[in-house]
Amino acid sequence: MAIEGGCFCGAVRYRADEHTDSVAHCHCQHCRASTGATLMTWVEVPRAAFEWIAGEPASYRHESDWKTAITRRFCADCGTSLTYERDASDWLDVAAGSLDDPGAVAPAHHVYHASRIGWLEIDDQLPRHDRGYPGSQ
Ligand SMILES: [Zn+2]
Ligand SMILES: [Zn+2]
């Protein structure tokens, strides 16, 4: 199913013709630090199915405990976090909160659960992975 979304001010818009079932609540410190949110929910999409359809996002690159660097893209005007991309990956992640209809995707698991904030209580039954999703690369 296609998903579409964009930033708070409307300058930057994207579309993905399909997405995977890997929708993750990420509790990692990098997602916190880069967004200011206590957790980020990401929808994995094939890179080939994704395109920017309006505006041009700004980007910030950083190292991680993955083998390759990360590029995070966001709106330069209003600051909305939009995507998380790992170099040399065939997938990228779209910030679920930036979707026009976030309710259309279903969270599947928690990643970096070991890094979650202590007061954040979770009562869903989704799998919780201490670090990244097993099998992701
Ligand atoms: Zn914006
Ligand atoms: Zn994260």
Short mmCIF file of N, CA and C and ligand atoms in Angstrom, two decimals:
data_model
loop_
_atom_site.label_atom_id
_atom_site.label_comp_id
_atom_site.label_asym_id
_atom_site.label_seq_id
_atom_site.Cartn_x
_atom_site.Cartn_y
_atom_site.Cartn_z
N MET A 1 0.84 -1.19 0.00
CA MET A 1 0.00 0.00 0.00
C MET A 1 0.88 1.25 0.00
N ALA A 2 0.52 2.20 -0.81
CA ALA A 2 1.30 3.44 -0.88
C ALA A 2 1.09 4.27 0.39
N ILE A 3 2.13 4.95 0.78
CA ILE A 3 2.03 5.88 1.90
C ILE A 3 2.56 7.23 1.44
N GLU A 4 2.03 8.27 2.07
CA GLU A 4 2.44 9.61 1.70
C GLU A 4 2.48 10.46 2.95
N GLY A 5 3.35 11.44 2.94
CA GLY A 5 3.43 12.30 4.11
C GLY A 5 4.32 13.49 3.85
N GLY A 6 4.63 14.21 4.91
CA GLY A 6 5.47 15.38 4.76
C GLY A 6 5.66 16.09 6.08
N CYS A 7 6.24 17.26 6.00
CA CYS A 7 6.61 17.99 7.22
C CYS A 7 5.49 18.89 7.71
N PHE A 8 5.70 19.48 8.86
CA PHE A 8 4.72 20.34 9.53
C PHE A 8 4.32 21.52 8.66
N CYS A 9 5.28 22.19 8.03
CA CYS A 9 4.96 23.40 7.26
C CYS A 9 4.47 23.10 5.86
N GLY A 10 4.66 21.85 5.41
CA GLY A 10 4.15 21.46 4.10
C GLY A 10 5.13 21.64 2.95
N ALA A 11 6.32 22.16 3.23
CA ALA A 11 7.29 22.42 2.15
C ALA A 11 7.85 21.14 1.56
N VAL A 12 8.06 20.12 2.41
CA VAL A 12 8.67 18.88 1.95
C VAL A 12 7.64 17.75 2.02
N ARG A 13 7.49 17.05 0.90
CA ARG A 13 6.53 15.94 0.83
C ARG A 13 7.22 14.73 0.22
N TYR A 14 6.76 13.55 0.61
CA TYR A 14 7.32 12.33 0.04
C TYR A 14 6.18 11.35 -0.23
N ARG A 15 6.54 10.30 -0.96
CA ARG A 15 5.60 9.24 -1.26
C ARG A 15 6.38 7.95 -1.38
N ALA A 16 5.81 6.86 -0.90
CA ALA A 16 6.40 5.54 -1.11
C ALA A 16 5.31 4.64 -1.66
N ASP A 17 5.60 3.99 -2.75
CA ASP A 17 4.60 3.15 -3.41
C ASP A 17 4.28 1.89 -2.62
N GLU A 18 5.20 1.52 -1.74
CA GLU A 18 4.94 0.38 -0.87
C GLU A 18 5.75 0.54 0.40
N HIS A 19 5.38 -0.24 1.42
CA HIS A 19 6.19 -0.27 2.63
C HIS A 19 6.21 -1.70 3.13
N THR A 20 7.16 -1.99 4.02
CA THR A 20 7.23 -3.35 4.56
C THR A 20 6.43 -3.41 5.87
N ASP A 21 6.36 -4.61 6.44
CA ASP A 21 5.68 -4.77 7.72
C ASP A 21 6.58 -4.37 8.89
N SER A 22 7.82 -4.00 8.58
CA SER A 22 8.73 -3.61 9.65
C SER A 22 8.48 -2.17 10.05
N VAL A 23 7.63 -2.02 11.03
CA VAL A 23 7.32 -0.71 11.61
C VAL A 23 7.81 -0.77 13.05
N ALA A 24 8.81 0.02 13.36
CA ALA A 24 9.52 -0.15 14.64
C ALA A 24 9.43 1.09 15.50
N HIS A 25 9.15 0.86 16.78
CA HIS A 25 9.34 1.91 17.78
C HIS A 25 10.80 1.87 18.16
N CYS A 26 11.54 2.93 17.87
CA CYS A 26 12.98 2.93 18.17
C CYS A 26 13.26 3.79 19.39
N HIS A 27 13.93 3.16 20.36
CA HIS A 27 14.24 3.84 21.62
C HIS A 27 15.70 4.27 21.70
N CYS A 28 16.39 4.29 20.57
CA CYS A 28 17.83 4.56 20.64
C CYS A 28 18.11 6.03 20.96
N GLN A 29 19.30 6.23 21.48
CA GLN A 29 19.71 7.56 21.90
C GLN A 29 19.85 8.50 20.70
N HIS A 30 20.26 7.96 19.56
CA HIS A 30 20.42 8.81 18.38
C HIS A 30 19.08 9.36 17.91
N CYS A 31 18.05 8.52 17.94
CA CYS A 31 16.72 9.01 17.53
C CYS A 31 16.23 10.09 18.51
N ARG A 32 16.47 9.86 19.78
CA ARG A 32 16.09 10.88 20.77
C ARG A 32 16.81 12.19 20.51
N ALA A 33 18.14 12.10 20.40
CA ALA A 33 18.95 13.31 20.29
C ALA A 33 18.64 14.08 19.02
N SER A 34 18.35 13.36 17.95
CA SER A 34 18.18 14.05 16.67
C SER A 34 16.77 14.59 16.47
N THR A 35 15.82 14.10 17.23
CA THR A 35 14.44 14.55 17.04
C THR A 35 13.87 15.30 18.24
N GLY A 36 14.41 15.03 19.42
CA GLY A 36 13.84 15.59 20.63
C GLY A 36 12.67 14.78 21.15
N ALA A 37 12.30 13.73 20.44
CA ALA A 37 11.20 12.87 20.88
C ALA A 37 11.72 11.77 21.80
N THR A 38 10.86 11.24 22.63
CA THR A 38 11.29 10.20 23.56
C THR A 38 11.42 8.84 22.89
N LEU A 39 10.74 8.65 21.77
CA LEU A 39 10.98 7.50 20.90
C LEU A 39 10.52 7.90 19.51
N MET A 40 11.03 7.18 18.52
CA MET A 40 10.62 7.44 17.15
C MET A 40 10.05 6.17 16.56
N THR A 41 8.95 6.29 15.84
CA THR A 41 8.38 5.14 15.15
C THR A 41 8.71 5.27 13.66
N TRP A 42 9.33 4.22 13.15
CA TRP A 42 9.84 4.25 11.77
C TRP A 42 9.16 3.18 10.92
N VAL A 43 8.82 3.54 9.71
CA VAL A 43 8.23 2.62 8.74
C VAL A 43 9.27 2.33 7.68
N GLU A 44 9.61 1.06 7.53
CA GLU A 44 10.63 0.69 6.54
C GLU A 44 10.01 0.63 5.14
N VAL A 45 10.68 1.27 4.19
CA VAL A 45 10.22 1.22 2.80
C VAL A 45 11.40 0.87 1.89
N PRO A 46 11.12 0.19 0.78
CA PRO A 46 12.21 -0.04 -0.18
C PRO A 46 12.65 1.30 -0.77
N ARG A 47 13.97 1.48 -0.82
CA ARG A 47 14.49 2.75 -1.34
C ARG A 47 13.96 3.02 -2.76
N ALA A 48 13.85 1.96 -3.53
CA ALA A 48 13.42 2.11 -4.92
C ALA A 48 11.96 2.57 -5.02
N ALA A 49 11.20 2.37 -3.95
CA ALA A 49 9.78 2.73 -3.98
C ALA A 49 9.52 4.13 -3.42
N PHE A 50 10.60 4.78 -2.97
CA PHE A 50 10.45 6.05 -2.26
C PHE A 50 10.86 7.23 -3.13
N GLU A 51 10.10 8.32 -3.05
CA GLU A 51 10.54 9.54 -3.74
C GLU A 51 10.06 10.79 -3.01
N TRP A 52 10.87 11.82 -3.12
CA TRP A 52 10.47 13.14 -2.63
C TRP A 52 9.60 13.77 -3.69
N ILE A 53 8.44 14.25 -3.34
CA ILE A 53 7.53 14.78 -4.36
C ILE A 53 7.36 16.28 -4.24
N ALA A 54 7.84 16.89 -3.16
CA ALA A 54 7.82 18.36 -3.05
C ALA A 54 8.94 18.79 -2.13
N GLY A 55 9.59 19.87 -2.50
CA GLY A 55 10.64 20.44 -1.66
C GLY A 55 11.88 19.58 -1.62
N GLU A 56 12.84 20.05 -0.87
CA GLU A 56 14.13 19.37 -0.75
C GLU A 56 14.48 19.31 0.73
N PRO A 57 14.60 18.11 1.30
CA PRO A 57 14.92 18.05 2.72
C PRO A 57 16.38 18.41 2.99
N ALA A 58 16.64 18.92 4.17
CA ALA A 58 18.02 19.07 4.63
C ALA A 58 18.45 17.74 5.21
N SER A 59 19.75 17.57 5.44
CA SER A 59 20.21 16.28 5.94
C SER A 59 21.32 16.45 6.97
N TYR A 60 21.45 15.43 7.79
CA TYR A 60 22.51 15.38 8.79
C TYR A 60 23.06 13.97 8.81
N ARG A 61 24.38 13.85 8.67
CA ARG A 61 25.00 12.52 8.65
C ARG A 61 25.72 12.25 9.96
N HIS A 62 25.64 11.01 10.42
CA HIS A 62 26.38 10.65 11.62
C HIS A 62 26.75 9.18 11.59
N GLU A 63 27.74 8.84 12.39
CA GLU A 63 28.15 7.45 12.53
C GLU A 63 27.20 6.76 13.50
N SER A 64 27.21 5.42 13.46
CA SER A 64 26.39 4.67 14.39
C SER A 64 27.11 3.38 14.70
N ASP A 65 26.44 2.49 15.42
CA ASP A 65 27.08 1.20 15.66
C ASP A 65 26.83 0.24 14.50
N TRP A 66 26.15 0.71 13.46
CA TRP A 66 26.07 -0.06 12.22
C TRP A 66 27.37 0.14 11.47
N LYS A 67 27.59 -0.69 10.47
CA LYS A 67 28.84 -0.60 9.72
C LYS A 67 28.91 0.66 8.87
N THR A 68 27.77 1.18 8.50
CA THR A 68 27.75 2.31 7.57
C THR A 68 27.12 3.53 8.24
N ALA A 69 27.40 4.70 7.67
CA ALA A 69 26.90 5.95 8.25
C ALA A 69 25.40 6.10 8.01
N ILE A 70 24.82 6.98 8.81
CA ILE A 70 23.39 7.25 8.77
C ILE A 70 23.17 8.66 8.21
N THR A 71 22.16 8.81 7.37
CA THR A 71 21.73 10.14 6.95
C THR A 71 20.30 10.33 7.43
N ARG A 72 20.09 11.37 8.19
CA ARG A 72 18.75 11.72 8.64
C ARG A 72 18.31 12.96 7.86
N ARG A 73 17.12 12.90 7.30
CA ARG A 73 16.62 14.04 6.53
C ARG A 73 15.43 14.67 7.24
N PHE A 74 15.35 16.00 7.12
CA PHE A 74 14.35 16.76 7.85
C PHE A 74 14.06 18.04 7.09
N CYS A 75 12.97 18.69 7.43
CA CYS A 75 12.65 19.96 6.79
C CYS A 75 13.50 21.07 7.37
N ALA A 76 14.19 21.80 6.51
CA ALA A 76 15.06 22.88 6.97
C ALA A 76 14.25 24.05 7.52
N ASP A 77 12.99 24.16 7.12
CA ASP A 77 12.18 25.29 7.57
C ASP A 77 11.50 25.01 8.91
N CYS A 78 10.85 23.86 9.03
CA CYS A 78 10.08 23.62 10.26
C CYS A 78 10.69 22.54 11.14
N GLY A 79 11.68 21.80 10.64
CA GLY A 79 12.43 20.87 11.49
C GLY A 79 11.88 19.47 11.61
N THR A 80 10.76 19.16 10.97
CA THR A 80 10.20 17.81 11.10
C THR A 80 11.19 16.75 10.62
N SER A 81 11.41 15.73 11.44
CA SER A 81 12.21 14.58 11.04
C SER A 81 11.42 13.76 10.04
N LEU A 82 12.05 13.37 8.95
CA LEU A 82 11.32 12.67 7.89
C LEU A 82 11.85 11.28 7.58
N THR A 83 13.16 11.14 7.40
CA THR A 83 13.68 9.82 7.05
C THR A 83 14.99 9.52 7.77
N TYR A 84 15.25 8.23 7.82
CA TYR A 84 16.48 7.67 8.38
C TYR A 84 17.01 6.72 7.32
N GLU A 85 18.22 6.97 6.85
CA GLU A 85 18.78 6.15 5.78
C GLU A 85 20.17 5.67 6.15
N ARG A 86 20.38 4.37 6.01
CA ARG A 86 21.70 3.81 6.23
C ARG A 86 22.40 3.67 4.89
N ASP A 87 23.64 4.11 4.80
CA ASP A 87 24.39 3.97 3.55
C ASP A 87 24.36 2.52 3.10
N ALA A 88 24.26 2.32 1.81
CA ALA A 88 24.37 1.00 1.21
C ALA A 88 23.24 0.06 1.60
N SER A 89 22.13 0.60 2.08
CA SER A 89 20.98 -0.24 2.39
C SER A 89 19.94 -0.09 1.27
N ASP A 90 19.21 -1.15 1.02
CA ASP A 90 18.15 -1.10 0.01
C ASP A 90 16.85 -0.57 0.59
N TRP A 91 16.86 -0.27 1.90
CA TRP A 91 15.67 0.25 2.55
C TRP A 91 15.98 1.57 3.23
N LEU A 92 14.96 2.33 3.49
CA LEU A 92 15.11 3.48 4.36
C LEU A 92 13.89 3.51 5.26
N ASP A 93 13.96 4.34 6.29
CA ASP A 93 12.86 4.42 7.23
C ASP A 93 12.22 5.79 7.18
N VAL A 94 10.91 5.80 7.21
CA VAL A 94 10.13 7.03 7.18
C VAL A 94 9.54 7.24 8.56
N ALA A 95 9.58 8.46 9.06
CA ALA A 95 9.03 8.76 10.38
C ALA A 95 7.51 8.63 10.35
N ALA A 96 6.99 7.69 11.13
CA ALA A 96 5.55 7.40 11.09
C ALA A 96 4.72 8.63 11.43
N GLY A 97 5.23 9.46 12.32
CA GLY A 97 4.48 10.64 12.72
C GLY A 97 4.33 11.67 11.62
N SER A 98 5.13 11.53 10.55
CA SER A 98 5.03 12.47 9.43
C SER A 98 4.09 11.98 8.34
N LEU A 99 3.54 10.78 8.51
CA LEU A 99 2.60 10.26 7.51
C LEU A 99 1.29 11.04 7.55
N ASP A 100 0.65 11.17 6.41
CA ASP A 100 -0.68 11.78 6.39
C ASP A 100 -1.65 10.96 7.23
N ASP A 101 -1.46 9.64 7.22
CA ASP A 101 -2.34 8.75 7.97
C ASP A 101 -1.51 7.72 8.76
N PRO A 102 -0.97 8.14 9.88
CA PRO A 102 -0.12 7.21 10.66
C PRO A 102 -0.88 5.97 11.11
N GLY A 103 -2.18 6.07 11.23
CA GLY A 103 -2.97 4.92 11.66
C GLY A 103 -3.03 3.81 10.63
N ALA A 104 -2.55 4.10 9.42
CA ALA A 104 -2.61 3.10 8.35
C ALA A 104 -1.49 2.07 8.46
N VAL A 105 -0.49 2.34 9.29
CA VAL A 105 0.58 1.36 9.49
C VAL A 105 0.49 0.82 10.91
N ALA A 106 0.98 -0.39 11.10
CA ALA A 106 0.87 -1.03 12.41
C ALA A 106 2.26 -1.33 12.97
N PRO A 107 2.58 -0.81 14.14
CA PRO A 107 3.87 -1.12 14.75
C PRO A 107 4.05 -2.62 14.93
N ALA A 108 5.27 -3.11 14.68
CA ALA A 108 5.54 -4.55 14.74
C ALA A 108 6.49 -4.93 15.86
N HIS A 109 7.34 -4.00 16.26
CA HIS A 109 8.31 -4.34 17.30
C HIS A 109 8.96 -3.09 17.87
N HIS A 110 9.62 -3.31 19.00
CA HIS A 110 10.44 -2.26 19.61
C HIS A 110 11.89 -2.59 19.35
N VAL A 111 12.67 -1.60 18.95
CA VAL A 111 14.11 -1.81 18.80
C VAL A 111 14.85 -0.86 19.74
N TYR A 112 16.07 -1.26 20.08
CA TYR A 112 16.88 -0.54 21.07
C TYR A 112 16.09 -0.35 22.37
N HIS A 113 15.33 -1.39 22.70
CA HIS A 113 14.50 -1.33 23.89
C HIS A 113 15.35 -1.14 25.14
N ALA A 114 16.59 -1.64 25.10
CA ALA A 114 17.48 -1.50 26.26
C ALA A 114 17.81 -0.04 26.54
N SER A 115 17.64 0.83 25.54
CA SER A 115 17.98 2.24 25.71
C SER A 115 16.77 3.11 26.04
N ARG A 116 15.63 2.49 26.26
CA ARG A 116 14.42 3.29 26.46
C ARG A 116 14.51 4.10 27.77
N ILE A 117 13.74 5.14 27.83
CA ILE A 117 13.69 5.97 29.03
C ILE A 117 12.93 5.21 30.11
N GLY A 118 13.46 5.26 31.33
CA GLY A 118 12.91 4.44 32.41
C GLY A 118 11.46 4.69 32.73
N TRP A 119 10.99 5.94 32.57
CA TRP A 119 9.60 6.21 32.94
C TRP A 119 8.62 5.90 31.82
N LEU A 120 9.15 5.48 30.67
CA LEU A 120 8.27 5.17 29.56
C LEU A 120 7.70 3.77 29.72
N GLU A 121 6.45 3.69 30.11
CA GLU A 121 5.83 2.38 30.31
C GLU A 121 5.15 1.91 29.05
N ILE A 122 5.42 0.68 28.69
CA ILE A 122 4.89 0.10 27.46
C ILE A 122 4.05 -1.11 27.84
N ASP A 123 2.81 -1.14 27.40
CA ASP A 123 2.00 -2.30 27.77
C ASP A 123 1.50 -3.06 26.55
N ASP A 124 2.14 -2.79 25.37
CA ASP A 124 1.76 -3.61 24.22
C ASP A 124 2.48 -4.96 24.30
N GLN A 125 2.09 -5.86 23.41
CA GLN A 125 2.66 -7.21 23.43
C GLN A 125 3.68 -7.41 22.31
N LEU A 126 4.15 -6.33 21.74
CA LEU A 126 5.07 -6.45 20.60
C LEU A 126 6.44 -6.94 21.07
N PRO A 127 7.17 -7.65 20.20
CA PRO A 127 8.52 -8.09 20.55
C PRO A 127 9.41 -6.88 20.87
N ARG A 128 10.27 -7.08 21.84
CA ARG A 128 11.19 -6.01 22.26
C ARG A 128 12.62 -6.48 22.07
N HIS A 129 13.33 -5.79 21.21
CA HIS A 129 14.72 -6.16 20.94
C HIS A 129 15.64 -5.16 21.64
N ASP A 130 16.63 -5.68 22.34
CA ASP A 130 17.53 -4.79 23.06
C ASP A 130 18.23 -3.82 22.13
N ARG A 131 18.62 -4.33 20.94
CA ARG A 131 19.27 -3.46 19.96
C ARG A 131 18.44 -3.47 18.69
N GLY A 132 19.12 -3.53 17.54
CA GLY A 132 18.39 -3.46 16.28
C GLY A 132 17.56 -4.71 16.03
N TYR A 133 16.72 -4.63 15.05
CA TYR A 133 15.89 -5.78 14.67
C TYR A 133 16.79 -6.89 14.16
N PRO A 134 16.70 -8.09 14.75
CA PRO A 134 17.55 -9.18 14.30
C PRO A 134 17.34 -9.46 12.80
N GLY A 135 18.42 -9.59 12.10
CA GLY A 135 18.30 -9.87 10.68
C GLY A 135 18.36 -8.62 9.81
N SER A 136 18.18 -7.45 10.41
CA SER A 136 18.34 -6.25 9.60
C SER A 136 19.82 -6.02 9.40
N GLN A 137 20.18 -5.28 8.38
CA GLN A 137 21.60 -5.11 8.07
C GLN A 137 21.95 -3.66 7.80
ZN ZN B 1 8.57 21.96 6.81
ZN ZN B 2 16.74 4.93 16.66
#
